[in-house]
Amino acid sequence: MAQLTLDEVTKTFQDDDGEIIAVDEVSVDIEDGEFLCVVGPSGCGKSTTLRMIAGLEDITRGEIRLDGQIINDQPPARRNVAMVFQSYALYPHMTVRENMAFGLEESTDMPDDEINERVEQACKDMGIFELIDRKPGELSGGQQQRVALGRAIVRDPEVFLMDEPLANLDAKLKAEMRTELQELQQDLDVTTVYVTHDQTEAMTMSDRIAILNDGVLQQCATPLECYHEPNNLFVAGFIGEPSMNFFPTTLEGSTLKGEWFEYELSDETVAAVEGTTDITLGIRPEDIEFVQSDTGSNVFDSTVHVVEPRGNENTAHLQFDESMDEQFIATVGGMKQLKSGQRVKVRFPENAIHLFDTASGEAIRNRTLDEIETVESVV
């Protein structure tokens, strides 16, 4: 195991227009055995960050430390990290055995019998021992991915680096491999940095998520913290599917006035947003309540525009008014029927709303979290 530290790591590139900042002073401490997912939109700097850790990209400024030792200038072969690529990067003319042994043969003085023992054990661990003498062209996508993972395992690295390793798999196989990767990482207890654009992977697999946008670290926290306590509008909108709904408003007294509704705030919430006038109200689709009457505060009439049945739930696209350009989304249990064109009443519970400074995008007040219940173990 190893502790990996990024300290104000920056990467710039030069083009005809000058300097491009791909990664901007990213700092994060990754603990021994931690599984950290790095997520963000395309071009945000996540793969560049991974390549700098691996030694495949030079660092412009800052430090990368492995167990306290600066490794900025160490070549990739000396860093004792293993990288798994999206493309698998298997040699087509080599067998599974030869692909997995190649790195050790080229970069170490390890005896052939020890290399072979490691390769065979890794194949057994990955469930591909019966494929050990086949070539990549004879394997499915999932089997090739297992070979790529096995090749990383045989190196016995201090850190696993994974760059969208499941991107080329179909949905069913991707779900299976997510579970396998989690179990593998837990069994090996190896510090892992996993880059993905798929927030489902990040939410389900990681101990913490580092969210990048335009090369800047927006938040690094547990999946639940990123989901329920986002630092800003970007994190709130990026994490979660369907995405959080946002409504620009202006605070007048204790009322948030938007284009389509007026929202009454409690004295406690008014105190929390004191000093901010332009406020964006956010609410997640699952927190919107369908109600039968106007009883209670912050109940609004709306029209169902489109319904997407998903089996366990229905996703409803709603409009406050037909002239409204954008729709907002609410989810409801799959056994409740909604129809396009239906008029409904919805409530935005105050304990479920998020409030953001519209100008800066920073969170002012996140939703109130009920006490998280722990499932009791059965003896």
Coordinates of C-alpha atoms in Angstrom, one line a residue:
M1 CA 0.0 0.0 0.0
A2 CA 1.0 3.6 -0.4
Q3 CA -0.1 7.2 0.3
L4 CA -0.2 9.3 -2.9
T5 CA -0.1 13.1 -2.6
L6 CA -0.7 15.7 -5.3
D7 CA 0.4 19.1 -4.1
E8 CA -0.7 22.0 -6.4
V9 CA 0.0 19.9 -9.5
T10 CA -0.3 22.0 -12.7
K11 CA 0.1 21.0 -16.3
T12 CA 0.2 23.6 -19.1
F13 CA 0.5 23.2 -22.9
Q14 CA 1.6 25.7 -25.5
D15 CA -0.3 26.4 -28.7
D16 CA -0.4 29.2 -31.3
D17 CA -2.6 31.3 -28.9
G18 CA -0.3 30.9 -25.9
E19 CA -0.5 28.8 -22.7
I20 CA -3.3 26.4 -22.1
I21 CA -3.8 25.3 -18.5
A22 CA -5.0 21.6 -18.6
V23 CA -4.6 21.0 -14.8
D24 CA -4.6 23.9 -12.4
E25 CA -3.0 23.5 -9.0
V26 CA -4.8 20.3 -8.1
S27 CA -4.1 19.2 -4.5
V28 CA -5.4 15.9 -2.9
D29 CA -4.1 13.4 -0.4
I30 CA -5.0 9.8 -1.4
E31 CA -4.7 7.4 1.6
D32 CA -3.3 3.9 1.8
G33 CA -5.7 1.5 0.1
E34 CA -8.2 4.2 -0.9
F35 CA -10.2 4.0 -4.1
L36 CA -10.4 7.5 -5.5
C37 CA -12.5 8.2 -8.7
V38 CA -11.6 11.3 -10.7
V39 CA -14.6 12.5 -12.7
G40 CA -15.5 15.4 -14.9
P41 CA -16.6 16.3 -18.5
S42 CA -14.4 15.6 -21.5
G43 CA -11.3 17.8 -21.6
C44 CA -11.4 18.6 -17.8
G45 CA -7.9 17.3 -17.2
K46 CA -8.7 14.0 -15.5
S47 CA -6.7 11.7 -17.9
T48 CA -3.8 14.3 -17.9
T49 CA -3.7 14.1 -14.1
L50 CA -3.5 10.3 -14.3
R51 CA -0.7 10.4 -16.9
M52 CA 1.3 12.8 -14.7
I53 CA 1.0 10.3 -11.8
A54 CA 2.2 7.5 -14.1
G55 CA 5.1 9.6 -15.4
L56 CA 3.8 9.7 -18.9
E57 CA 3.3 13.5 -18.8
D58 CA 5.8 16.0 -17.3
I59 CA 4.6 18.2 -14.5
T60 CA 4.7 21.9 -15.2
R61 CA 4.5 22.9 -11.5
G62 CA 3.8 21.3 -8.2
E63 CA 4.8 17.9 -6.6
I64 CA 3.6 14.4 -6.7
R65 CA 4.7 12.3 -3.7
L66 CA 4.5 8.6 -3.1
D67 CA 4.9 7.8 0.6
G68 CA 6.4 11.2 1.1
Q69 CA 9.0 10.8 -1.7
I70 CA 8.9 13.3 -4.6
I71 CA 8.6 11.3 -7.8
N72 CA 8.2 14.2 -10.3
D73 CA 11.4 13.2 -12.1
Q74 CA 11.3 9.5 -11.7
P75 CA 10.7 7.6 -15.0
P76 CA 7.5 5.5 -15.2
A77 CA 9.3 2.2 -14.7
R78 CA 10.7 3.3 -11.3
R79 CA 7.4 4.6 -9.9
N80 CA 6.0 1.1 -9.0
V81 CA 2.6 2.1 -10.4
A82 CA 0.5 0.0 -12.8
M83 CA -1.8 1.6 -15.4
V84 CA -4.8 0.1 -17.1
F85 CA -5.9 1.8 -20.3
Q86 CA -9.3 2.1 -21.9
S87 CA -7.9 0.4 -25.1
Y88 CA -6.5 -2.5 -23.0
A89 CA -3.1 -2.0 -24.9
L90 CA -2.6 -5.8 -25.5
Y91 CA -0.1 -7.0 -28.0
P92 CA -2.1 -8.9 -30.6
H93 CA 0.7 -11.4 -31.5
M94 CA 1.3 -12.5 -27.9
T95 CA -0.7 -14.9 -25.8
V96 CA -2.4 -13.9 -22.6
R97 CA 0.6 -15.4 -20.7
E98 CA 3.1 -13.5 -22.8
N99 CA 1.1 -10.2 -22.5
M100 CA 1.0 -10.4 -18.7
A101 CA 4.6 -11.4 -18.4
F102 CA 6.0 -8.8 -20.8
G103 CA 6.3 -5.9 -18.4
L104 CA 8.1 -7.9 -15.7
E105 CA 10.4 -9.4 -18.2
E106 CA 11.4 -6.0 -19.6
S107 CA 11.7 -4.0 -16.4
T108 CA 12.9 -6.5 -13.7
D109 CA 15.5 -9.2 -13.2
M110 CA 12.8 -11.5 -11.8
P111 CA 13.5 -15.2 -12.6
D112 CA 11.3 -16.7 -15.3
D113 CA 9.7 -19.2 -13.0
E114 CA 8.6 -16.5 -10.5
I115 CA 7.2 -14.5 -13.4
N116 CA 5.3 -17.5 -14.6
E117 CA 4.0 -18.2 -11.1
R118 CA 2.7 -14.7 -10.8
V119 CA 1.0 -14.7 -14.2
E120 CA -0.7 -18.0 -13.5
Q121 CA -1.9 -16.8 -10.1
A122 CA -3.2 -13.6 -11.5
C123 CA -5.1 -15.5 -14.2
K124 CA -6.7 -17.7 -11.6
D125 CA -7.6 -14.6 -9.6
M126 CA -9.2 -13.0 -12.6
G127 CA -11.0 -16.2 -13.7
I128 CA -9.2 -16.4 -17.1
F129 CA -6.7 -19.3 -16.4
E130 CA -8.3 -21.4 -19.2
L131 CA -7.5 -18.6 -21.7
I132 CA -3.8 -18.3 -20.8
D133 CA -2.5 -19.6 -24.1
R134 CA -5.0 -17.6 -26.3
K135 CA -4.3 -14.4 -28.2
P136 CA -6.3 -11.2 -27.7
G137 CA -8.2 -11.6 -31.0
E138 CA -9.7 -14.8 -29.6
L139 CA -11.1 -13.1 -26.5
S140 CA -14.2 -11.1 -25.8
G141 CA -14.0 -7.5 -24.6
G142 CA -14.6 -8.5 -21.0
Q143 CA -11.9 -11.1 -21.2
Q144 CA -9.4 -8.7 -22.7
Q145 CA -10.2 -6.3 -19.9
R146 CA -9.4 -9.0 -17.3
V147 CA -6.1 -9.7 -19.1
A148 CA -5.3 -6.0 -18.9
L149 CA -6.1 -6.0 -15.1
G150 CA -4.1 -9.1 -14.6
R151 CA -1.1 -7.6 -16.3
A152 CA -1.3 -4.8 -13.7
I153 CA -1.7 -7.2 -10.8
V154 CA 1.4 -9.2 -11.6
R155 CA 3.6 -6.2 -11.1
D156 CA 2.4 -6.0 -7.4
P157 CA 2.3 -2.2 -7.7
E158 CA 1.9 0.3 -4.8
V159 CA -0.7 2.2 -6.9
F160 CA -3.2 1.2 -9.5
L161 CA -4.0 3.8 -12.2
M162 CA -7.1 3.1 -14.3
D163 CA -8.1 5.3 -17.3
E164 CA -11.8 4.6 -18.1
P165 CA -11.1 0.8 -18.2
L166 CA -14.8 -0.1 -18.6
A167 CA -15.7 2.4 -21.3
N168 CA -15.7 -0.2 -24.2
L169 CA -18.0 -2.7 -22.5
D170 CA -21.7 -3.1 -22.9
A171 CA -24.0 -2.1 -20.0
K172 CA -24.5 -5.6 -18.5
L173 CA -20.8 -6.5 -18.6
K174 CA -19.9 -3.0 -17.3
A175 CA -22.1 -3.6 -14.2
E176 CA -20.5 -7.0 -13.7
M177 CA -17.0 -5.6 -14.0
R178 CA -17.7 -2.8 -11.6
T179 CA -18.4 -5.3 -8.9
E180 CA -15.3 -7.4 -9.8
L181 CA -13.1 -4.3 -9.7
Q182 CA -14.4 -3.4 -6.3
E183 CA -13.8 -6.8 -4.9
L184 CA -10.4 -7.0 -6.5
Q185 CA -9.3 -3.6 -5.1
Q186 CA -10.6 -4.6 -1.6
D187 CA -8.8 -7.9 -1.7
L188 CA -5.5 -6.5 -2.8
D189 CA -5.9 -3.3 -0.7
V190 CA -4.0 -1.3 -3.2
T191 CA -4.3 2.5 -3.5
T192 CA -6.3 3.1 -6.7
V193 CA -6.9 6.2 -8.8
Y194 CA -9.7 5.6 -11.3
V195 CA -10.6 8.0 -14.1
T196 CA -14.1 7.9 -15.6
H197 CA -16.7 10.2 -17.2
D198 CA -19.4 7.8 -15.9
Q199 CA -20.8 9.1 -12.6
T200 CA -22.5 5.8 -11.9
E201 CA -19.1 4.2 -11.7
A202 CA -17.8 6.9 -9.5
M203 CA -20.8 6.8 -7.1
T204 CA -20.8 3.0 -6.8
M205 CA -17.1 2.2 -6.7
S206 CA -15.2 4.9 -4.9
D207 CA -14.3 5.8 -1.3
R208 CA -14.1 9.4 -2.5
I209 CA -14.7 11.3 -5.7
A210 CA -12.5 14.1 -7.0
I211 CA -14.5 16.3 -9.4
L212 CA -12.7 18.3 -12.0
N213 CA -13.9 21.1 -14.3
D214 CA -11.6 23.1 -16.6
G215 CA -8.6 21.6 -14.8
V216 CA -9.8 22.9 -11.4
L217 CA -10.7 20.6 -8.5
Q218 CA -14.3 21.4 -7.6
Q219 CA -14.7 19.0 -4.7
C220 CA -13.1 15.9 -3.2
A221 CA -15.4 14.0 -0.9
T222 CA -17.4 10.8 -0.4
P223 CA -20.0 10.0 -3.0
L224 CA -22.9 10.9 -0.6
E225 CA -21.3 14.2 0.4
C226 CA -20.9 15.1 -3.3
Y227 CA -24.5 14.2 -3.9
H228 CA -26.1 15.7 -0.9
E229 CA -23.7 18.5 0.0
P230 CA -22.2 19.8 -3.3
N231 CA -19.8 22.7 -3.1
N232 CA -21.2 24.6 -6.0
L233 CA -23.6 24.6 -9.0
F234 CA -21.3 22.6 -11.2
V235 CA -20.9 19.7 -8.7
A236 CA -24.7 19.7 -8.0
G237 CA -25.5 19.5 -11.7
F238 CA -22.8 17.0 -12.6
I239 CA -23.5 14.4 -9.9
G240 CA -26.8 12.7 -10.1
E241 CA -29.0 11.2 -12.8
P242 CA -31.4 12.8 -13.6
S243 CA -29.6 16.0 -12.8
M244 CA -30.7 18.5 -10.1
N245 CA -33.2 21.1 -11.2
F246 CA -32.2 24.7 -11.0
F247 CA -34.3 27.8 -10.8
P248 CA -32.9 31.4 -10.8
T249 CA -34.6 33.6 -8.2
T250 CA -34.3 36.9 -6.4
L251 CA -34.7 37.1 -2.6
E252 CA -37.2 39.8 -1.5
G253 CA -37.7 39.6 2.3
S254 CA -38.4 36.0 2.9
T255 CA -39.6 35.2 -0.6
L256 CA -37.6 33.7 -3.5
K257 CA -39.2 35.2 -6.6
G258 CA -38.6 33.3 -9.8
E259 CA -40.1 33.6 -13.3
W260 CA -42.7 30.9 -12.6
F261 CA -43.2 30.7 -8.8
E262 CA -42.6 32.3 -5.5
Y263 CA -41.0 30.3 -2.8
E264 CA -41.4 31.1 0.9
L265 CA -38.4 30.6 3.2
S266 CA -38.4 30.0 6.9
D267 CA -36.7 32.5 9.2
E268 CA -33.8 30.0 9.7
T269 CA -33.2 29.7 6.0
V270 CA -33.5 33.5 5.5
A271 CA -30.8 34.0 8.1
A272 CA -28.5 31.4 6.3
V273 CA -28.7 33.3 3.0
E274 CA -28.4 36.8 4.5
G275 CA -26.4 39.1 2.3
T276 CA -27.2 37.3 -1.0
T277 CA -29.9 38.5 -3.3
D278 CA -29.5 36.6 -6.5
I279 CA -30.1 32.9 -5.5
T280 CA -30.4 29.8 -7.6
L281 CA -32.8 27.2 -6.0
G282 CA -31.9 23.6 -6.7
I283 CA -33.9 20.5 -6.0
R284 CA -33.2 16.9 -7.0
P285 CA -36.0 15.1 -9.0
E286 CA -36.6 12.4 -6.3
D287 CA -37.2 15.2 -3.7
I288 CA -40.1 16.8 -5.5
E289 CA -43.4 15.6 -4.0
F290 CA -46.7 15.0 -5.9
V291 CA -49.5 16.2 -3.7
Q292 CA -53.3 16.2 -3.9
S293 CA -54.1 19.7 -2.5
D294 CA -52.6 23.2 -1.9
T295 CA -52.4 22.5 1.8
G296 CA -49.0 23.5 3.1
S297 CA -46.4 25.9 1.7
N298 CA -44.6 25.9 -1.6
V299 CA -47.1 23.8 -3.6
F300 CA -47.2 24.7 -7.4
D301 CA -49.4 23.7 -10.3
S302 CA -47.6 22.1 -13.3
T303 CA -48.3 20.1 -16.4
V304 CA -46.8 16.7 -17.2
H305 CA -45.1 17.0 -20.6
V306 CA -43.4 13.6 -21.0
V307 CA -43.3 10.5 -18.9
E308 CA -40.4 8.0 -19.0
P309 CA -41.3 4.7 -17.4
R310 CA -38.2 3.0 -15.9
G311 CA -39.8 0.1 -14.1
N312 CA -39.0 0.9 -10.5
E313 CA -39.9 4.6 -11.1
N314 CA -41.3 7.0 -13.6
T315 CA -39.4 10.1 -14.7
A316 CA -41.7 13.0 -15.3
H317 CA -40.8 16.1 -17.4
L318 CA -42.9 19.0 -16.1
Q319 CA -43.7 22.6 -17.0
F320 CA -45.1 25.3 -14.8
D321 CA -46.6 26.9 -17.9
E322 CA -46.8 25.9 -21.6
S323 CA -44.8 29.0 -22.5
M324 CA -41.9 27.8 -20.3
D325 CA -38.9 27.0 -22.5
E326 CA -37.2 24.5 -20.2
Q327 CA -38.8 21.6 -18.3
F328 CA -38.0 20.4 -14.8
I329 CA -37.8 16.7 -13.8
A330 CA -39.4 14.8 -11.0
T331 CA -39.4 11.1 -10.2
V332 CA -42.2 9.0 -8.8
G333 CA -42.7 5.4 -7.9
G334 CA -43.2 3.0 -10.9
M335 CA -46.6 1.9 -9.6
K336 CA -48.0 5.5 -9.8
Q337 CA -49.3 6.4 -13.2
L338 CA -48.8 9.8 -14.9
K339 CA -50.0 10.8 -18.3
S340 CA -48.7 13.4 -20.7
G341 CA -50.9 16.6 -20.5
Q342 CA -52.0 15.8 -16.9
R343 CA -52.2 18.7 -14.5
V344 CA -50.6 18.0 -11.2
K345 CA -49.6 19.7 -8.0
V346 CA -45.9 19.5 -6.8
R347 CA -44.3 20.6 -3.6
F348 CA -40.7 21.5 -3.0
P349 CA -40.0 20.6 0.6
E350 CA -37.8 23.2 2.3
N351 CA -35.6 20.6 3.9
A352 CA -34.8 19.2 0.4
I353 CA -33.8 22.4 -1.4
H354 CA -30.3 23.6 -2.1
L355 CA -29.5 27.3 -2.4
F356 CA -26.6 28.7 -4.5
D357 CA -25.1 32.2 -5.0
T358 CA -26.1 32.7 -8.6
A359 CA -23.1 35.0 -9.3
S360 CA -20.3 32.8 -7.9
G361 CA -22.1 29.4 -8.1
E362 CA -21.0 28.6 -4.5
A363 CA -23.4 26.7 -2.3
I364 CA -25.0 28.8 0.4
R365 CA -27.2 26.2 2.0
N366 CA -27.5 22.5 1.2
R367 CA -30.5 20.2 1.9
T368 CA -31.1 19.0 5.4
L369 CA -29.9 15.4 5.8
D370 CA -31.9 13.0 7.9
E371 CA -29.9 10.7 10.1
I372 CA -28.4 7.9 8.0
E373 CA -29.5 4.5 9.2
T374 CA -27.1 1.6 9.5
V375 CA -28.3 -1.8 8.5
E376 CA -28.0 -4.1 11.4
S377 CA -25.9 -7.3 10.9
V378 CA -27.7 -10.6 11.2
V379 CA -26.0 -12.9 13.8

